[in-house]
PDB file of C-alpha atoms in Angstrom:
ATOM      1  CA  UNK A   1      21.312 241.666 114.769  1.00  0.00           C
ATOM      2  CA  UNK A   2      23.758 239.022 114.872  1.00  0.00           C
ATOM      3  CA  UNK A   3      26.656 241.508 115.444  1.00  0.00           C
ATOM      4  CA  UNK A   4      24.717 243.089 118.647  1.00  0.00           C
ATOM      5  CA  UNK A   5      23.790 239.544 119.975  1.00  0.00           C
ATOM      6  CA  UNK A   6      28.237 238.822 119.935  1.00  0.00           C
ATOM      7  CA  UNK A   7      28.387 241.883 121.110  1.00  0.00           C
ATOM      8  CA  UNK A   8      26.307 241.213 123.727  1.00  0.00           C
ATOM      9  CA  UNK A   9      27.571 237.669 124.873  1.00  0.00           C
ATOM     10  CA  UNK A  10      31.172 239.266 124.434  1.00  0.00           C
ATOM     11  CA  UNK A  11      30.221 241.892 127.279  1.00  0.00           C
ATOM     12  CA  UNK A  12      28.414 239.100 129.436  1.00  0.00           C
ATOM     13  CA  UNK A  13      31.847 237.079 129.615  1.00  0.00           C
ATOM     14  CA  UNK A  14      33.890 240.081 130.145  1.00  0.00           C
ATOM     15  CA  UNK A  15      31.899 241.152 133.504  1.00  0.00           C
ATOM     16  CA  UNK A  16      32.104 237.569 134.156  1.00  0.00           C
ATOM     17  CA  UNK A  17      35.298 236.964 134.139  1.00  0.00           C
ATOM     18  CA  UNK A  18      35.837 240.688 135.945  1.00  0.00           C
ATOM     19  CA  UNK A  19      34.032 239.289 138.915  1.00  0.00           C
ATOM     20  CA  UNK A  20      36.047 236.455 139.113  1.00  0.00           C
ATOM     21  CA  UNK A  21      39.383 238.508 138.724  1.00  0.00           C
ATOM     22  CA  UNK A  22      38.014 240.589 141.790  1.00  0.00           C
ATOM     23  CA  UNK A  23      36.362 237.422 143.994  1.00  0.00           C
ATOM     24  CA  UNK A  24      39.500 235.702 143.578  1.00  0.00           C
ATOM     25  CA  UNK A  25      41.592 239.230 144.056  1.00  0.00           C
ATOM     26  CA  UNK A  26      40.377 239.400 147.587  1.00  0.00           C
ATOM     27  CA  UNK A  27      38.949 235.668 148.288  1.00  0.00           C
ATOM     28  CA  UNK A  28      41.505 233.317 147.165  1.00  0.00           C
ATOM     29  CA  UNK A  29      42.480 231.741 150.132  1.00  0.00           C
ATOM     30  CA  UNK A  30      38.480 231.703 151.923  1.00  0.00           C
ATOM     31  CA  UNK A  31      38.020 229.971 147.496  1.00  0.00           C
ATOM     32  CA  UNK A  32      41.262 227.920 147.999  1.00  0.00           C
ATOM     33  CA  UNK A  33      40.417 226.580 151.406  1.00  0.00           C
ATOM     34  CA  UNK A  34      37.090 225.117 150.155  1.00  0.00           C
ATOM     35  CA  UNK A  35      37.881 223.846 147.499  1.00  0.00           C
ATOM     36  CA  UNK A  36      40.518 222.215 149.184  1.00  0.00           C
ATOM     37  CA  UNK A  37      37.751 220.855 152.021  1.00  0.00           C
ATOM     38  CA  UNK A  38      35.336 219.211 148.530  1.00  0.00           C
ATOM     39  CA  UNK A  39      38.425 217.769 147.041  1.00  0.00           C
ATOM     40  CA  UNK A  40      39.411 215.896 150.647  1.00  0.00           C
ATOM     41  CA  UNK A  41      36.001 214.973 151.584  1.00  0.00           C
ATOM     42  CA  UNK A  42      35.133 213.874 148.200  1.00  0.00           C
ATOM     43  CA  UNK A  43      38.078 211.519 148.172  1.00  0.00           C
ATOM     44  CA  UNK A  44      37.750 210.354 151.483  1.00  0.00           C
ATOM     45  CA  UNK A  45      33.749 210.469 151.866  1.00  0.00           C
ATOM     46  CA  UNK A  46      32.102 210.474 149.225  1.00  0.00           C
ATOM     47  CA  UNK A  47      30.674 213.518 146.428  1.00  0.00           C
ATOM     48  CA  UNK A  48      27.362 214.230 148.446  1.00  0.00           C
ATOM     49  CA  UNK A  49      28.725 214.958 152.166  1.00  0.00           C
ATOM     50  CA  UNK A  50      31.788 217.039 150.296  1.00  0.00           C
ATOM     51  CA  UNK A  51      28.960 219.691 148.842  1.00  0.00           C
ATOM     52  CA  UNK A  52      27.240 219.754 151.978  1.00  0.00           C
ATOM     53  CA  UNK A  53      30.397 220.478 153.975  1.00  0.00           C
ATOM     54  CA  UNK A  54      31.654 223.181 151.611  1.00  0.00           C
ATOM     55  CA  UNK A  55      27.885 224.364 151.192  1.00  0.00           C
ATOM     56  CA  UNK A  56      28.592 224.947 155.429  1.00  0.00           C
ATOM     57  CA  UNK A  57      32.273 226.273 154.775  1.00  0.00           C
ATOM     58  CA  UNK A  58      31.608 228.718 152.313  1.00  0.00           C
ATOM     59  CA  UNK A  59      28.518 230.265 154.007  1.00  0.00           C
ATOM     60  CA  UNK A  60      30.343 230.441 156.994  1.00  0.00           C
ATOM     61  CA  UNK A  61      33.641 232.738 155.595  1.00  0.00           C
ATOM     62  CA  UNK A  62      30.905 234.542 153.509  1.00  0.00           C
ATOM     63  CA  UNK A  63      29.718 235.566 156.907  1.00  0.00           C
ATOM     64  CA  UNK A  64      32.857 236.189 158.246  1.00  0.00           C
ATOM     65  CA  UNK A  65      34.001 238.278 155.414  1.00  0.00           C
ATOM     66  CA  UNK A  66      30.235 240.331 155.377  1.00  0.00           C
ATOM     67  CA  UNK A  67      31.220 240.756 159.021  1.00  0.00           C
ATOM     68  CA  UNK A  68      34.543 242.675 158.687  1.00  0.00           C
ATOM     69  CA  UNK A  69      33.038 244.779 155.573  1.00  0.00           C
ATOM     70  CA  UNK A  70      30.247 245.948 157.857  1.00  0.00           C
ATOM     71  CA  UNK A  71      32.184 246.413 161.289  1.00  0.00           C
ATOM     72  CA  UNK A  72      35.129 248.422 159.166  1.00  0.00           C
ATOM     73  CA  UNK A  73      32.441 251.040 158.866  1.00  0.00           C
ATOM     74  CA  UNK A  74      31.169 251.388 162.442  1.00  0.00           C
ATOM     75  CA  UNK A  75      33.080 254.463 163.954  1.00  0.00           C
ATOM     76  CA  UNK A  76      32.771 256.370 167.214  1.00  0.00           C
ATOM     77  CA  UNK A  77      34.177 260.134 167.435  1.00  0.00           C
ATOM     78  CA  UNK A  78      35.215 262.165 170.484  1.00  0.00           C
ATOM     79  CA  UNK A  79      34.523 265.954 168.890  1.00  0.00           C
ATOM     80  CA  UNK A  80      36.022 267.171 170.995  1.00  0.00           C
ATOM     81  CA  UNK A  81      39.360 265.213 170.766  1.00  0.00           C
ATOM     82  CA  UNK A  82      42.056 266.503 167.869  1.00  0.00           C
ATOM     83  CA  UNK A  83      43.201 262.107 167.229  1.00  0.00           C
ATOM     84  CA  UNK A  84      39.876 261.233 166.577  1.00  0.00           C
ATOM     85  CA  UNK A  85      38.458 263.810 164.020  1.00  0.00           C
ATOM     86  CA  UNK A  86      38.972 261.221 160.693  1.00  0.00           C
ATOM     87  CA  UNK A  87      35.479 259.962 160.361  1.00  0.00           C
ATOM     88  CA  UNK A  88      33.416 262.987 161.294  1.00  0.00           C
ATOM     89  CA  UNK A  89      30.485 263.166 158.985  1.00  0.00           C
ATOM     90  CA  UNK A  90      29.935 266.290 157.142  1.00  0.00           C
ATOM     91  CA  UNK A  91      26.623 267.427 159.407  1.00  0.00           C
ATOM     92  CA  UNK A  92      28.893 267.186 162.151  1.00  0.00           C
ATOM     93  CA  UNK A  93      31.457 269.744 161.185  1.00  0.00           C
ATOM     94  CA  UNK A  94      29.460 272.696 162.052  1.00  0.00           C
ATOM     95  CA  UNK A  95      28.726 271.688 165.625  1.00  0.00           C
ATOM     96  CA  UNK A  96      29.676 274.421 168.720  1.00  0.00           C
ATOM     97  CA  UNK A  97      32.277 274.472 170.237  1.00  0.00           C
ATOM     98  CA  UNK A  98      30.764 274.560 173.710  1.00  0.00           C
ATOM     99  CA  UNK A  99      28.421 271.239 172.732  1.00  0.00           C
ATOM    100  CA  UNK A 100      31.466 269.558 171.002  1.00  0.00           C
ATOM    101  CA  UNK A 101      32.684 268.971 174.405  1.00  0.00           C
ATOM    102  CA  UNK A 102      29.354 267.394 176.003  1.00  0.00           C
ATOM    103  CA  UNK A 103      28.937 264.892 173.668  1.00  0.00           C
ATOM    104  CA  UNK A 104      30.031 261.385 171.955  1.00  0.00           C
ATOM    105  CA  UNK A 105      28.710 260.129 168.583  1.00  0.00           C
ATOM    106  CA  UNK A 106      28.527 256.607 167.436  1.00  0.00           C
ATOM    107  CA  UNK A 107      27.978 255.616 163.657  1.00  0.00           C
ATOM    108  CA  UNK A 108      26.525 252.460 162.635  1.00  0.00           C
ATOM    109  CA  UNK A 109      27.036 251.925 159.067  1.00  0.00           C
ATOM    110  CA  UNK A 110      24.903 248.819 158.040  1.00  0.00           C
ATOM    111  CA  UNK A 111      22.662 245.711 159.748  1.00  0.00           C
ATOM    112  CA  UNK A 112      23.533 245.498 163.752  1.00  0.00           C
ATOM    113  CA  UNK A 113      23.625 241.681 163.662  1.00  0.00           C
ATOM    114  CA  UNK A 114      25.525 239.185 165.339  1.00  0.00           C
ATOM    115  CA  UNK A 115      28.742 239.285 163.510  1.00  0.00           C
ATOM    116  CA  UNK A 116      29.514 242.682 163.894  1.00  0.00           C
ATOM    117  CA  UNK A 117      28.285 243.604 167.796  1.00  0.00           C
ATOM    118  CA  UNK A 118      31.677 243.069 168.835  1.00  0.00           C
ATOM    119  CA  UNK A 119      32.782 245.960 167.255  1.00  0.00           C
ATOM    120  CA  UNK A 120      29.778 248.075 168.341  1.00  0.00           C
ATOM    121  CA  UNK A 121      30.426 247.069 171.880  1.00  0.00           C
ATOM    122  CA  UNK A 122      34.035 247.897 171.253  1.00  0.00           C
ATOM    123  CA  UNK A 123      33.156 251.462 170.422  1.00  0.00           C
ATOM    124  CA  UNK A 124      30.358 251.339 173.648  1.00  0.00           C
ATOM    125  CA  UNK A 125      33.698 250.568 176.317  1.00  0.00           C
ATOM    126  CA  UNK A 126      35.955 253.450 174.231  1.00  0.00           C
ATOM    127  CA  UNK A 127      33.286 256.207 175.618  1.00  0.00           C
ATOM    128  CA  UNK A 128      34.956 258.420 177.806  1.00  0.00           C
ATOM    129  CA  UNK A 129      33.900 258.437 180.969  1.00  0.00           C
ATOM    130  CA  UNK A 130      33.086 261.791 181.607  1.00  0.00           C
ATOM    131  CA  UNK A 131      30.543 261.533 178.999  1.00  0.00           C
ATOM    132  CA  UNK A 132      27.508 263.233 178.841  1.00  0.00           C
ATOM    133  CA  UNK A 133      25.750 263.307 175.753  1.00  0.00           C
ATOM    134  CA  UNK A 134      25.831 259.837 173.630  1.00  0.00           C
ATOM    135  CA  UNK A 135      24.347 259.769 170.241  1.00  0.00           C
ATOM    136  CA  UNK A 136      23.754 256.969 167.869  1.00  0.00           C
ATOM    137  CA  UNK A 137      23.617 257.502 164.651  1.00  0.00           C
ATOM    138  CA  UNK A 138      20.987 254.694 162.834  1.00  0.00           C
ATOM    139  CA  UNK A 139      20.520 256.112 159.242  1.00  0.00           C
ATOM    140  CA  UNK A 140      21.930 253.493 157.741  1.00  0.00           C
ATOM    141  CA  UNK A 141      20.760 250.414 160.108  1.00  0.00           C
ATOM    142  CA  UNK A 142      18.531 248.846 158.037  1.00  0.00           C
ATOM    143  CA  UNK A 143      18.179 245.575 159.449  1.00  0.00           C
ATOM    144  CA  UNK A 144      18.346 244.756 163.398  1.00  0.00           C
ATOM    145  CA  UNK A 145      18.564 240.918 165.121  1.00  0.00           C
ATOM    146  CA  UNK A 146      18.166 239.808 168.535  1.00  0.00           C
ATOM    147  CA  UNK A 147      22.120 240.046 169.319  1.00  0.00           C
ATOM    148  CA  UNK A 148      22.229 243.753 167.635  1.00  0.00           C
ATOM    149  CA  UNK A 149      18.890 244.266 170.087  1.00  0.00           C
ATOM    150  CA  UNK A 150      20.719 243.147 172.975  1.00  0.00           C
ATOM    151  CA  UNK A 151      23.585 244.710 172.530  1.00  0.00           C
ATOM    152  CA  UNK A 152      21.840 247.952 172.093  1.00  0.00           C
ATOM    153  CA  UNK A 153      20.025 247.107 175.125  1.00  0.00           C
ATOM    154  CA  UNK A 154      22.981 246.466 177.051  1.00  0.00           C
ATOM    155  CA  UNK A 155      24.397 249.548 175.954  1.00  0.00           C
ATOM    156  CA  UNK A 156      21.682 252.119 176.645  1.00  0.00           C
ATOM    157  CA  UNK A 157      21.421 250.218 180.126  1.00  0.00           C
ATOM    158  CA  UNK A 158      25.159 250.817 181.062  1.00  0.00           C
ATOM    159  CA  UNK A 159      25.320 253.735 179.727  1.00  0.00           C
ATOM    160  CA  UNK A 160      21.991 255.600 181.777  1.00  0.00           C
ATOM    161  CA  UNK A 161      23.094 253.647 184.592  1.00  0.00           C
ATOM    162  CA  UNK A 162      26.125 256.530 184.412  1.00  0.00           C
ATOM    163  CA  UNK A 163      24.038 258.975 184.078  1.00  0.00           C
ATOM    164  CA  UNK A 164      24.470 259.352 180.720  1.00  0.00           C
ATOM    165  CA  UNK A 165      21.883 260.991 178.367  1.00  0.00           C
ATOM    166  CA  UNK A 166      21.296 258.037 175.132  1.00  0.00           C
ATOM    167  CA  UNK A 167      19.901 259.334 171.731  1.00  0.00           C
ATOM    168  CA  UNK A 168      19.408 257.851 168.543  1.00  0.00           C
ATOM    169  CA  UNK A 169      18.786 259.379 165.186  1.00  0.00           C
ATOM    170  CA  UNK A 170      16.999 258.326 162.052  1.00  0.00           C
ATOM    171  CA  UNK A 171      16.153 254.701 163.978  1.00  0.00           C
ATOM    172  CA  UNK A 172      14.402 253.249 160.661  1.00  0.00           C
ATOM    173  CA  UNK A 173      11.299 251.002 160.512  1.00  0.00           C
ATOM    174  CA  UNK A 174      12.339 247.314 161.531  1.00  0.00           C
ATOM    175  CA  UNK A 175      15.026 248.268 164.366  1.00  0.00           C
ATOM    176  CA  UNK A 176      12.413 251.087 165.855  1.00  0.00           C
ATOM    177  CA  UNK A 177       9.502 247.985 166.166  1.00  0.00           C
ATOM    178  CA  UNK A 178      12.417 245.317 167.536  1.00  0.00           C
ATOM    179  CA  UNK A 179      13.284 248.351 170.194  1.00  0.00           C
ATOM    180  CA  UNK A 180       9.893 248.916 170.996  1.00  0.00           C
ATOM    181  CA  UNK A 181       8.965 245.410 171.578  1.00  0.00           C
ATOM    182  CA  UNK A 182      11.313 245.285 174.598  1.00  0.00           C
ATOM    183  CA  UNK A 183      10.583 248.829 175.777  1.00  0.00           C
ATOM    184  CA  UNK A 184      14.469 249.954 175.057  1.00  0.00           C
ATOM    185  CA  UNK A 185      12.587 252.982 173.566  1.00  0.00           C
ATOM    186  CA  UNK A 186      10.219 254.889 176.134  1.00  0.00           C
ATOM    187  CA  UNK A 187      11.749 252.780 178.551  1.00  0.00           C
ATOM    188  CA  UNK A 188      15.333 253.333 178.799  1.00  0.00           C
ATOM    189  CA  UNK A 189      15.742 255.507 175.605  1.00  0.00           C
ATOM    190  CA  UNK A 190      12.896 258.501 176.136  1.00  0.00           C
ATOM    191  CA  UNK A 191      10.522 259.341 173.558  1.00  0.00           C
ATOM    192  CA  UNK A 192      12.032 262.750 173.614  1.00  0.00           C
ATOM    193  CA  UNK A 193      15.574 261.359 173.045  1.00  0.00           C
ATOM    194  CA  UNK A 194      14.564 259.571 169.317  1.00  0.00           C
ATOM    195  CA  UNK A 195      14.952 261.654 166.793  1.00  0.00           C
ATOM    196  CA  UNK A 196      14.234 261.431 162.949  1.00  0.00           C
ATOM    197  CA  UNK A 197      17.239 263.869 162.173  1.00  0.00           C
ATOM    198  CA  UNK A 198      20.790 264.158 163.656  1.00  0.00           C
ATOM    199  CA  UNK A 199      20.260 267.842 163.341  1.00  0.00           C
ATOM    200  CA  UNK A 200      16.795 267.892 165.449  1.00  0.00           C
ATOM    201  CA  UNK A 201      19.033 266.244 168.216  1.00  0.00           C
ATOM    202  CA  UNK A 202      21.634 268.478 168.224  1.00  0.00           C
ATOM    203  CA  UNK A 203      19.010 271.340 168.330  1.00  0.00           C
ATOM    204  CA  UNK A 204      17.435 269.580 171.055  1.00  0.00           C
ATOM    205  CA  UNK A 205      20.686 268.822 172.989  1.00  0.00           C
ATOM    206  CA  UNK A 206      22.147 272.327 172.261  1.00  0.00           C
ATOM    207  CA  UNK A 207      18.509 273.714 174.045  1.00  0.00           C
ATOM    208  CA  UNK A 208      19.286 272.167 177.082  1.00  0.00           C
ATOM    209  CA  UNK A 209      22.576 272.952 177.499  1.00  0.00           C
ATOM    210  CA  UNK A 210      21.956 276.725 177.014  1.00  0.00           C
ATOM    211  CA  UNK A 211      19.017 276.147 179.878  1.00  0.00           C
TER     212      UNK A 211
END
């Protein structure tokens, strides 16, 4: 018993000291520059306004960093383009030739909030503009705030104001109700244009074109 408890306590400081070893791997200078901020302010101020400020200073690079993870994963693909085929998603491979051409897909991995909507309205001004089909892809959107609303708005807006046709696929719970509660979706996304599948919308878009 006592051997398993060591045991035990042995593997507990290992993973420890692994997740230091990687925090610090690719943290150390967001670590070193607060720690740096407490040991000033400490000196200078006093021991209660130093863990406030790097309380503040911490939070905010954890943001920053969260940020850049999420936005590295937010893609947008011209199909029909042979520089911009790297980050097609497997569902997407077996799409026509003949729709391939009529349509633009974005990809939003993870929360649309307001540290990464610069990126997603980066992607929004790289669609071409002889668009005609837009599609974004909300599987993995969990979480939605009121600058990831609005910049969805925005989007959908400028985009239909082109005469562009807006879908989105697999919208999940909490983003579908914060859409809904400004009419983005019937009002300028259609009923008919949400879809719980990407392949339902690519069934639905491929329908239309053939009409």
């Amino acid at each position: 018993m006592l051997v398993l408890l060591l045991h035990t306590m042995l593997l507990q400081r290992l993973l420890q000291n692994l997740y230091l070893f990687y925090f610090l791997k690719f943290h150390y200078f967001e670590f070193v520059f607060v720690l740096v901020i407490v040991f000033v302010v400490t000196v200078f101020v006093d021991l209660l306004t130093a863990v406030a400020i790097g309380m503040i200073a911490a939070c905010v690079l954890f943001m920053k960093s969260y940020s850049d993870i999420v936005e590295s994963h937010y893609h947008g693909t011209d199909l029909n383009s042979d520089t911009d085929q790297n980050n097609v998603w497997k569902d997407e491979e077996s799409i026509p030739e003949q729709v391939r051409k009529k349509i633009y897909i974005i990809r939003i991995d993870g929360p649309l909030f307001f540290g990464s909507v610069t990126k997603f309205n980066d992607l929004v001004k790289d669609i071409p503009a002889d668009a005609e089909n837009v599609i974004i892809r909300m599987k993995l959107v969990e979480f939605m705030d009121q600058s990831g609303l609005y910049a969805l708005e925005t989007a959908a807006t400028d985009l239909t104001s082109r005469g562009v046709n807006v879908y989105l696929t697999h919208i999940r719970t909490q983003p579908r109700q914060y859409a809904e509660s400004i009419r983005l979706i019937p009002g300028l996304v259609p009923e008919e244009n949400v879809f719980p599948q990407f392949r339902d919308c690519m069934k639905s878009i491929q329908e239309k074109l053939n009409h």
